[in-house]
Short mmCIF file of C-alpha atoms and ligand atoms in Angstrom, two decimals:
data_model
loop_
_atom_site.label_atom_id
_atom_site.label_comp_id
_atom_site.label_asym_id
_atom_site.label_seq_id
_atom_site.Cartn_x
_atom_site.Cartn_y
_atom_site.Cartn_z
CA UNK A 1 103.18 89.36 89.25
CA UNK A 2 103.34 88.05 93.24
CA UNK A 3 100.03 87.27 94.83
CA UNK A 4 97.52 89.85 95.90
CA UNK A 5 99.04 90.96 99.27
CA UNK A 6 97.61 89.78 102.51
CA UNK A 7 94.96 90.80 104.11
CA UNK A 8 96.42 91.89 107.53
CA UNK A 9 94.87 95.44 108.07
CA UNK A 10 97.17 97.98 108.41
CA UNK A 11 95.41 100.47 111.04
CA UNK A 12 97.41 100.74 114.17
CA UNK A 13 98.86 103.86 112.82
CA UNK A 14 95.15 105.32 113.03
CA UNK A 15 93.80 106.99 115.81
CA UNK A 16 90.24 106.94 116.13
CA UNK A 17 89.62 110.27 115.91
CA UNK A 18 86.20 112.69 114.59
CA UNK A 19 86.82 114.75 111.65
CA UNK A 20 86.73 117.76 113.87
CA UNK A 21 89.69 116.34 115.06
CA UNK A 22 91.86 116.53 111.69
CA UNK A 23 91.55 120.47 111.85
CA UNK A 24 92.98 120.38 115.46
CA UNK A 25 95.73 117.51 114.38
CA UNK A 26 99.41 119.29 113.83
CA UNK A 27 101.23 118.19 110.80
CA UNK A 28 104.27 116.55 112.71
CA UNK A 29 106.46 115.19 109.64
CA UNK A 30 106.16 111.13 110.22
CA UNK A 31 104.84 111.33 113.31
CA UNK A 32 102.00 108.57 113.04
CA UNK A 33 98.36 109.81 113.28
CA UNK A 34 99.12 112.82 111.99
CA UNK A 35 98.95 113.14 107.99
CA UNK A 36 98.74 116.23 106.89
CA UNK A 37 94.91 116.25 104.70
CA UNK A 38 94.64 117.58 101.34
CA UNK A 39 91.59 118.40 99.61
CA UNK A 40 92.28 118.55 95.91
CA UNK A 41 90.19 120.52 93.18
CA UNK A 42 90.54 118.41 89.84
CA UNK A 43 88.42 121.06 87.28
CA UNK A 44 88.78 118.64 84.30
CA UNK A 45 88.21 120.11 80.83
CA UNK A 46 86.86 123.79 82.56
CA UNK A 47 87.49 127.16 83.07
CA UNK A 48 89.26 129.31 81.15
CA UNK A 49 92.50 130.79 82.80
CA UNK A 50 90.52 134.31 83.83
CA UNK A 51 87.72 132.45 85.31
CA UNK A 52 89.84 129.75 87.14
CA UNK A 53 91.78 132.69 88.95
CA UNK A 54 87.87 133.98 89.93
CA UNK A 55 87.02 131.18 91.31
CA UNK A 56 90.78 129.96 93.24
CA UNK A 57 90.16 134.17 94.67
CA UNK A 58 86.48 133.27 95.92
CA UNK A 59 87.52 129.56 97.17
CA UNK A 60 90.46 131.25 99.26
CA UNK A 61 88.25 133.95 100.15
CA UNK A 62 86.02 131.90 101.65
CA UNK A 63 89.21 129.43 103.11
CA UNK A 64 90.71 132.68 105.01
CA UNK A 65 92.92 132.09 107.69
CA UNK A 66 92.97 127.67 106.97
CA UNK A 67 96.31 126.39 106.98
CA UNK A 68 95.99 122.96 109.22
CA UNK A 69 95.00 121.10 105.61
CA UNK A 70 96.57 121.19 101.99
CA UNK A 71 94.79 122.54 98.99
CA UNK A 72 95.28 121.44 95.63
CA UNK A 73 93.63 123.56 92.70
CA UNK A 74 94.49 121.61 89.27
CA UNK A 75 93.20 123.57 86.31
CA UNK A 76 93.55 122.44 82.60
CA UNK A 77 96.75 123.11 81.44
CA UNK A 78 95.77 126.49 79.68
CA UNK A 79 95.54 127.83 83.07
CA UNK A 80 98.53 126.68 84.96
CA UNK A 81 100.60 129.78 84.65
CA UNK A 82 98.13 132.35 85.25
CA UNK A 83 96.95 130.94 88.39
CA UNK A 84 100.91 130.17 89.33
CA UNK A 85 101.70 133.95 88.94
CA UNK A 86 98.32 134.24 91.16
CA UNK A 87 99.01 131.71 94.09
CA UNK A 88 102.01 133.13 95.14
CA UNK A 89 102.68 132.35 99.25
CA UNK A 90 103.21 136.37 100.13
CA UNK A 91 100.32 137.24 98.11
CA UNK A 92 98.40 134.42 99.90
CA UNK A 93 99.36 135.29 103.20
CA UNK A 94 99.16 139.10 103.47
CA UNK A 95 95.57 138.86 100.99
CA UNK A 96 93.70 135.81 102.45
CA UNK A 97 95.78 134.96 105.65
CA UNK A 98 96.48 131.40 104.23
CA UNK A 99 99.63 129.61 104.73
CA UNK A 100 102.06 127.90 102.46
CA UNK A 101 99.58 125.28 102.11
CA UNK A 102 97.91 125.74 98.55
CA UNK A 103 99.29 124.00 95.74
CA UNK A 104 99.39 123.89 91.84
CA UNK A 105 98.57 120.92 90.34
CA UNK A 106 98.74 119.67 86.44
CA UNK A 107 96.26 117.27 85.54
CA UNK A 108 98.54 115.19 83.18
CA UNK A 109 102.40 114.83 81.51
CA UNK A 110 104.26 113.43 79.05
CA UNK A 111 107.29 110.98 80.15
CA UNK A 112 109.65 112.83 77.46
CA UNK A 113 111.13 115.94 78.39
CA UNK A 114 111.27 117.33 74.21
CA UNK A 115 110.70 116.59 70.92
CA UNK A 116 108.17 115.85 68.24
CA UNK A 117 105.43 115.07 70.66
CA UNK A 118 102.91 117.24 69.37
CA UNK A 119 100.39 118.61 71.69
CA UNK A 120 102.27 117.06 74.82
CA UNK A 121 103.61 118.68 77.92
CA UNK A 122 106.53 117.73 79.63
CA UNK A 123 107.16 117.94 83.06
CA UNK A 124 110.10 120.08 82.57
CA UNK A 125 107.72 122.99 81.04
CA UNK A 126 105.22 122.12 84.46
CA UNK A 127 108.02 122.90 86.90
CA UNK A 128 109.18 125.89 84.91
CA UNK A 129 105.84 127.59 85.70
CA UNK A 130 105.67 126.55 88.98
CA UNK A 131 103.58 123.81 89.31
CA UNK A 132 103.92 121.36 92.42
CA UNK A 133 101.88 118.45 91.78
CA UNK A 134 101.48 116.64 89.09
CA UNK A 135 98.04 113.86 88.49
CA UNK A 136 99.26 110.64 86.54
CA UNK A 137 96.57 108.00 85.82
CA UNK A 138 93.14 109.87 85.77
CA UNK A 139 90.53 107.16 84.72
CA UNK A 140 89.22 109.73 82.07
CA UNK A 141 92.39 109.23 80.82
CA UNK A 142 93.33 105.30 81.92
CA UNK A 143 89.55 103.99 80.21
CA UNK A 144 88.11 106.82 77.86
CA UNK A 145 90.12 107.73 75.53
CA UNK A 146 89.43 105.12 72.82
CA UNK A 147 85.79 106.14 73.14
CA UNK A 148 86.86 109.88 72.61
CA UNK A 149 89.47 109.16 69.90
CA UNK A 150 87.52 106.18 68.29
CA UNK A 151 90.79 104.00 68.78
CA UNK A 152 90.22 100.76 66.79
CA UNK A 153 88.68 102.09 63.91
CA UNK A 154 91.79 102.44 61.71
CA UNK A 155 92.34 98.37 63.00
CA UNK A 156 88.75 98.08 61.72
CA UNK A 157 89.47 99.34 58.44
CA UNK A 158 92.35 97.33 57.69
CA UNK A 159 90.81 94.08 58.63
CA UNK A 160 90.22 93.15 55.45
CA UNK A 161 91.65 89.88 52.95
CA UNK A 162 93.26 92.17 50.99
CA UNK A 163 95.23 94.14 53.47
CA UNK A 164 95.74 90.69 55.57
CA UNK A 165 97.62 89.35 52.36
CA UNK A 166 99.44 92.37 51.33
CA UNK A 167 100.90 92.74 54.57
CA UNK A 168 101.96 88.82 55.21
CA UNK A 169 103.88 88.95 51.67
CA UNK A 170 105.81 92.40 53.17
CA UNK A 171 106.53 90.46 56.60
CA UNK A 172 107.61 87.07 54.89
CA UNK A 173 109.52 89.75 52.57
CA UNK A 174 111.40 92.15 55.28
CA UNK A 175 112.26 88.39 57.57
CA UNK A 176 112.72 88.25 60.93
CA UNK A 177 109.03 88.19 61.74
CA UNK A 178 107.30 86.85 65.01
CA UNK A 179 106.30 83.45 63.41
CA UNK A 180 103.32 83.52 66.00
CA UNK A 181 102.05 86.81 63.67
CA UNK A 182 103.12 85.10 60.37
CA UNK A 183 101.55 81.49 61.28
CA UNK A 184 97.83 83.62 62.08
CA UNK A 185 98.00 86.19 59.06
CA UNK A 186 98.66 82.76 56.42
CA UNK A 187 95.46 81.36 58.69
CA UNK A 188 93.33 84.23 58.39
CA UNK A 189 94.29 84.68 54.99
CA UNK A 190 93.77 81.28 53.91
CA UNK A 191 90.58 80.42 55.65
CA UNK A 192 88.88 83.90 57.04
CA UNK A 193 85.94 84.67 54.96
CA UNK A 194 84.96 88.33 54.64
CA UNK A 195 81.88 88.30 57.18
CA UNK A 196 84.40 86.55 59.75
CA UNK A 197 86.85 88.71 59.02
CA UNK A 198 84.39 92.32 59.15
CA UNK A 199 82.46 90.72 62.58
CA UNK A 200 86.18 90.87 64.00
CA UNK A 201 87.57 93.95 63.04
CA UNK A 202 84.29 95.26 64.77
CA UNK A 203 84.31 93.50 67.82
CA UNK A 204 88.06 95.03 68.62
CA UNK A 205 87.07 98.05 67.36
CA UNK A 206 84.25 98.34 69.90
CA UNK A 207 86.53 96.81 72.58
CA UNK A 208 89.62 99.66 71.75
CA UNK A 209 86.59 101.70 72.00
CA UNK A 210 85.64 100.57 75.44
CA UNK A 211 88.59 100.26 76.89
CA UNK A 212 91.60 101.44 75.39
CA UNK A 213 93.34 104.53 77.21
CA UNK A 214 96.64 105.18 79.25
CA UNK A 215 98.30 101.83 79.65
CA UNK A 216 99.96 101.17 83.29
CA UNK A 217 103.54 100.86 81.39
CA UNK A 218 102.84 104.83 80.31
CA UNK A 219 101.44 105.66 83.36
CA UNK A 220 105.00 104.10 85.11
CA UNK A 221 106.94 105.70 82.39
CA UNK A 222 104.72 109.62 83.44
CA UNK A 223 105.41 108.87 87.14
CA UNK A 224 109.24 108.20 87.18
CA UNK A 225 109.20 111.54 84.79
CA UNK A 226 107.56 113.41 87.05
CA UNK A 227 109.34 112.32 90.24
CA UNK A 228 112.35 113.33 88.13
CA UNK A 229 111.68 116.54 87.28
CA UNK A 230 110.88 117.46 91.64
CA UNK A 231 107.50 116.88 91.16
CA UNK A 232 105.27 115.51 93.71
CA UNK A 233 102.65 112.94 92.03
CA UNK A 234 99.38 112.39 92.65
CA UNK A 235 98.72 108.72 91.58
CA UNK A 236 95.46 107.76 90.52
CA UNK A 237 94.16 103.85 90.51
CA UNK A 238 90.38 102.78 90.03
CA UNK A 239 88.19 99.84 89.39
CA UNK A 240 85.58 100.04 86.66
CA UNK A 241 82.25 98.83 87.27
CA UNK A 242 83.27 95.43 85.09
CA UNK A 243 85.67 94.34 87.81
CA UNK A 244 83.91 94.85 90.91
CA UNK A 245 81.27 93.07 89.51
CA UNK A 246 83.58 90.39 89.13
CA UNK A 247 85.44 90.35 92.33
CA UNK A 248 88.74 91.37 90.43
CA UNK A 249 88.75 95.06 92.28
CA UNK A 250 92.05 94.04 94.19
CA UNK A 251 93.89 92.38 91.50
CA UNK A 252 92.98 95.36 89.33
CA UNK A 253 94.03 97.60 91.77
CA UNK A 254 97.31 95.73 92.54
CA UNK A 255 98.69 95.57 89.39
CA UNK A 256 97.86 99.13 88.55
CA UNK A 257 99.47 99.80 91.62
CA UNK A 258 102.54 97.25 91.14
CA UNK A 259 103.48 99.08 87.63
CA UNK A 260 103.11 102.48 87.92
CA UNK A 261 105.45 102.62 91.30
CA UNK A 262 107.94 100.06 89.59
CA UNK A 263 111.20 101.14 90.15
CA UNK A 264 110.54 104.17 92.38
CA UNK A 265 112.32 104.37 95.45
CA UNK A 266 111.11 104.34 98.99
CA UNK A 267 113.31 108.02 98.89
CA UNK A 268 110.97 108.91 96.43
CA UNK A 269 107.67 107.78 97.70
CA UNK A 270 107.70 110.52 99.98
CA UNK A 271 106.48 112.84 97.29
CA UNK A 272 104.04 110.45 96.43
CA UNK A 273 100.29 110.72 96.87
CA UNK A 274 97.89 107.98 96.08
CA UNK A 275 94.35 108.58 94.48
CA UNK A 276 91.72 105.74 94.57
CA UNK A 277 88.93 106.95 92.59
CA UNK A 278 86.51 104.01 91.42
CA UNK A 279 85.43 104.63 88.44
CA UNK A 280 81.94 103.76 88.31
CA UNK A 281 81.80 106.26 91.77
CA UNK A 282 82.98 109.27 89.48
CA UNK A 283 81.02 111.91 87.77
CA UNK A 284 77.33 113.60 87.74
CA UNK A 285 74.90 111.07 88.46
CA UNK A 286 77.11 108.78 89.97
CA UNK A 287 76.66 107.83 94.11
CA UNK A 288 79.70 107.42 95.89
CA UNK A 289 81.03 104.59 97.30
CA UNK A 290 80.46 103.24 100.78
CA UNK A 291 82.40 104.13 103.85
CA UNK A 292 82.62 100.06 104.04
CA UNK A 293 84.16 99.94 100.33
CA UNK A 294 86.46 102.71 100.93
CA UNK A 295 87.85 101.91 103.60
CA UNK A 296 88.53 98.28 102.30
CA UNK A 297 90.10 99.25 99.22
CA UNK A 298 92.10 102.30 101.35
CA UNK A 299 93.71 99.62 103.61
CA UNK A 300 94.58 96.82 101.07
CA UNK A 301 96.31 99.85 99.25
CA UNK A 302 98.16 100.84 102.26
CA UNK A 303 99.23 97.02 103.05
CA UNK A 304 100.25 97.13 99.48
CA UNK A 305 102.75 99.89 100.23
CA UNK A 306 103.85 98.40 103.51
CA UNK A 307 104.85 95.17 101.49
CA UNK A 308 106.67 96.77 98.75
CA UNK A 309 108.46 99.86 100.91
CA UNK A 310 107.74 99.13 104.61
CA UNK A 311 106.61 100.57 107.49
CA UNK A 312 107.62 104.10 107.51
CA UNK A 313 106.51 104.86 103.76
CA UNK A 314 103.12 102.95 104.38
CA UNK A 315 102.82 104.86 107.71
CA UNK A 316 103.39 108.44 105.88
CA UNK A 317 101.95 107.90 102.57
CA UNK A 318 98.58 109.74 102.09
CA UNK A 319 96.03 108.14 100.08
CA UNK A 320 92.39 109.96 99.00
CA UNK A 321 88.87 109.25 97.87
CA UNK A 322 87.65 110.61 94.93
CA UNK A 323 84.23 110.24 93.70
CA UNK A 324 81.68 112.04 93.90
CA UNK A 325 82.76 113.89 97.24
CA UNK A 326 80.63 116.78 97.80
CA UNK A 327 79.85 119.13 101.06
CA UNK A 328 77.20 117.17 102.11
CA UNK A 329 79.52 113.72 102.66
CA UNK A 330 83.04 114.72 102.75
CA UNK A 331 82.92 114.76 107.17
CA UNK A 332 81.92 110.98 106.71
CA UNK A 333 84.41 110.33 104.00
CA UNK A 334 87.37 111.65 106.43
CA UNK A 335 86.30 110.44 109.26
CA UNK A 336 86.88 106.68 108.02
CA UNK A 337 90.25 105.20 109.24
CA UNK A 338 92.55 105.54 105.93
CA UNK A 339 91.38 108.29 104.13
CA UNK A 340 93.40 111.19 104.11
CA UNK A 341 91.83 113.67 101.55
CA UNK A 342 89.82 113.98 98.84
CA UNK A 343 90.97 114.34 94.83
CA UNK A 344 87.34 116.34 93.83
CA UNK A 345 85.42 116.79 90.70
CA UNK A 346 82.05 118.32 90.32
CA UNK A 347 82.22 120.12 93.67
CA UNK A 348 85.30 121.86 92.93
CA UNK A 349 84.07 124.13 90.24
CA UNK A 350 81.61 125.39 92.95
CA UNK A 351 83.58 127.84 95.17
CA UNK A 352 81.25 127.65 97.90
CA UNK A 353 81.06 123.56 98.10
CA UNK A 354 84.70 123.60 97.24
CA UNK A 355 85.53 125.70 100.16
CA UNK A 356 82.96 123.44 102.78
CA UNK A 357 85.06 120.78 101.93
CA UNK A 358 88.46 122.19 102.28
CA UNK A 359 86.94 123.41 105.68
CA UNK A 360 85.07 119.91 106.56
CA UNK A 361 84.34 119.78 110.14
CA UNK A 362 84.93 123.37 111.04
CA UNK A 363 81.71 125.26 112.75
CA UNK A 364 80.23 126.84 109.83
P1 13P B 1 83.57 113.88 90.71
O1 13P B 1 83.86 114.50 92.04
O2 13P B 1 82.90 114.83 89.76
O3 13P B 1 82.85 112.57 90.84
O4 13P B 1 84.99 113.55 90.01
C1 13P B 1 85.94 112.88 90.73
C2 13P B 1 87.21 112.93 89.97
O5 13P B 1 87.35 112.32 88.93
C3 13P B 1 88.29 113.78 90.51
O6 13P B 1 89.48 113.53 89.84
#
């Protein structure tokens, strides 16, 4: 992997500007200064598909007549095609005077397109109902799945002499082994002792536990399928709480960044949408992070882009904050120099708070 990128700040393409200002700001395709916002509702594991077509009528209700910013509703995908058959522009337009500015969003794929991939979604079967935008890379989904699944206990289990020997006679037996595997499975069977042996199988079970989730390899393999199949992605990257503490926040960030847009073309960066959300900023209880932090990590992600596709992508590309964004901060949040929406948690299940920060900076 090349060096973390340099630390020129890319923010000539800014105007200073208050977030009253974004509401007044045209969308003029490329034109700098002018990225289009979009506040997006992420409602995580909630709302069944009546209820989530309740609250998108009482958030646009209470959006009537907006169409100077994007929205993004992303339901779980029980409620995609409900609230497709709901959204539809006419119906928008003539019922809440909105625009063609509200969009469907997925919260997840699968790279595949068919097969035995049970309990997946492709994102052939997203576009087929309608849906525009697609999230790849959630940290719920990056960092917690191993907690949820209790990955590493099966590797726990099978951490034994027994099943150490059994399986270096069926390697040595099949051939063509990695001798690296074969040389530490005659070591471990020759001189791990049972307590060594159990006080390891726990220690990666606890650390699959911790830490296992998405790798960046899937989450590459979910973008280019998504970008494939028309639809626009909303990538998500994060820190943990581990790696700020240790000052690794940008090489985290760069290599989550590096993988996942491997191989995707500047073409098709323009239906790309970048999410930082650090983790340790995300969920109840949580405090968001600092304008300061934000806006660091928002420009070393946007001189990131501008060294691996140039000016004009870097320029165009929107990038948002997520993390505990709620009514009360969301004017500060766009008012600092990068940010150019918000991906929103908590707050979005709330119509009311949901619709104060679609309309951020608007007399109430
Ligand atoms: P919260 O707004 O609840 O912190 O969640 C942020 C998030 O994860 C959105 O994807």
């Amino acid at each position: 992997m090349n060096s973390i990128v340099s630390s020129r700040v890319f923010r000539n393409y800014y105007r200073q500007r208050t977030a009253n200002q974004w509401h007044k700001v045209e969308a003029e395709g490329g034109v700098p200064g002018a990225i289009r916002p979009f506040l997006a509702g992420n409602w995580k594991m909630n709302m069944v598909p009546r209820s989530g077509v309740a609250l998108a009528a009482r958030i646009f209700d209470l959006c009537r007549g907006v169409k100077d910013v994007d929205i993004g509703l992303a339901p779980p995908f029980t409620g995609l095609s409900m609230l497709s058959d709901y959204i539809k522009p006419d119906f928008l337009r003539t019922e809440y005077d909105l625009g063609r500015n509200v969009f469907l969003l997925a919260q997840d794929t699968f790279f595949e397109s068919k097969g035995a991939f049970t309990g997946e979604i492709s994102p052939e079967m997203l576009a087929a109902i309608g849906v525009d935008r697609v999230i790849i890379g959630h940290s719920d989904r990056r960092t917690n799945l191993g907690k949820y699944f209790g990955f590493g206990s099966s590797v726990a289990r099978r951490l034994t002499r027994e099943f150490l020997t059994k399986e270096l006679e069926r390697l040595k037996a099949k051939g063509g082994a990695d001798p690296k595997i074969v040389a530490a499975l005659e070591h471990l069977v020759a001189e791990g002792n049972q307590e060594i042996l159990a006080g390891t199988a726990k220690f990666f079970e606890e650390e699959l536990k911790q830490r296992a989730g998405e790798s960046d390899e899937a989450i590459q393999r979910k973008v280019h399928a998504a970008l494939g199949q028309g639809l626009q992605v909303i990538l998500c990257c994060g820190e943990n709480l581990e790696a700020r503490d240790t000052h690794e926040t940008f090489t985290l960030l760069e290599r989550q960044i590096r993988i996942a847009l491997d191989g995707v073309s500047p073409r098709a960066m323009h239906d790309l949408i970048i999410a930082y959300e650090p983790v340790w900023a995300v969920g109840e209880g949580a405090e968001p992070a600092t304008p300061d932090q934000i806006s660091e990590v928002h420009d070393f992600l946007r001189n990131l882009i501008m060294d691996l596709y140039g000016e004009q992508v870097a320029s165009s590309i929107r990038i948002l904050y997520g993390g505990n964004v709620k009514p009360d901060n969301i004017v500060e949040i766009m008012a600092i120099p990068g940010v150019d929406g918000a991906l929103v948690g908590g707050a979005s299940l709330r119509a009311k708070d949901f619709a104060d920060i679609v309309k951020f900076g608007l007399e109430k």
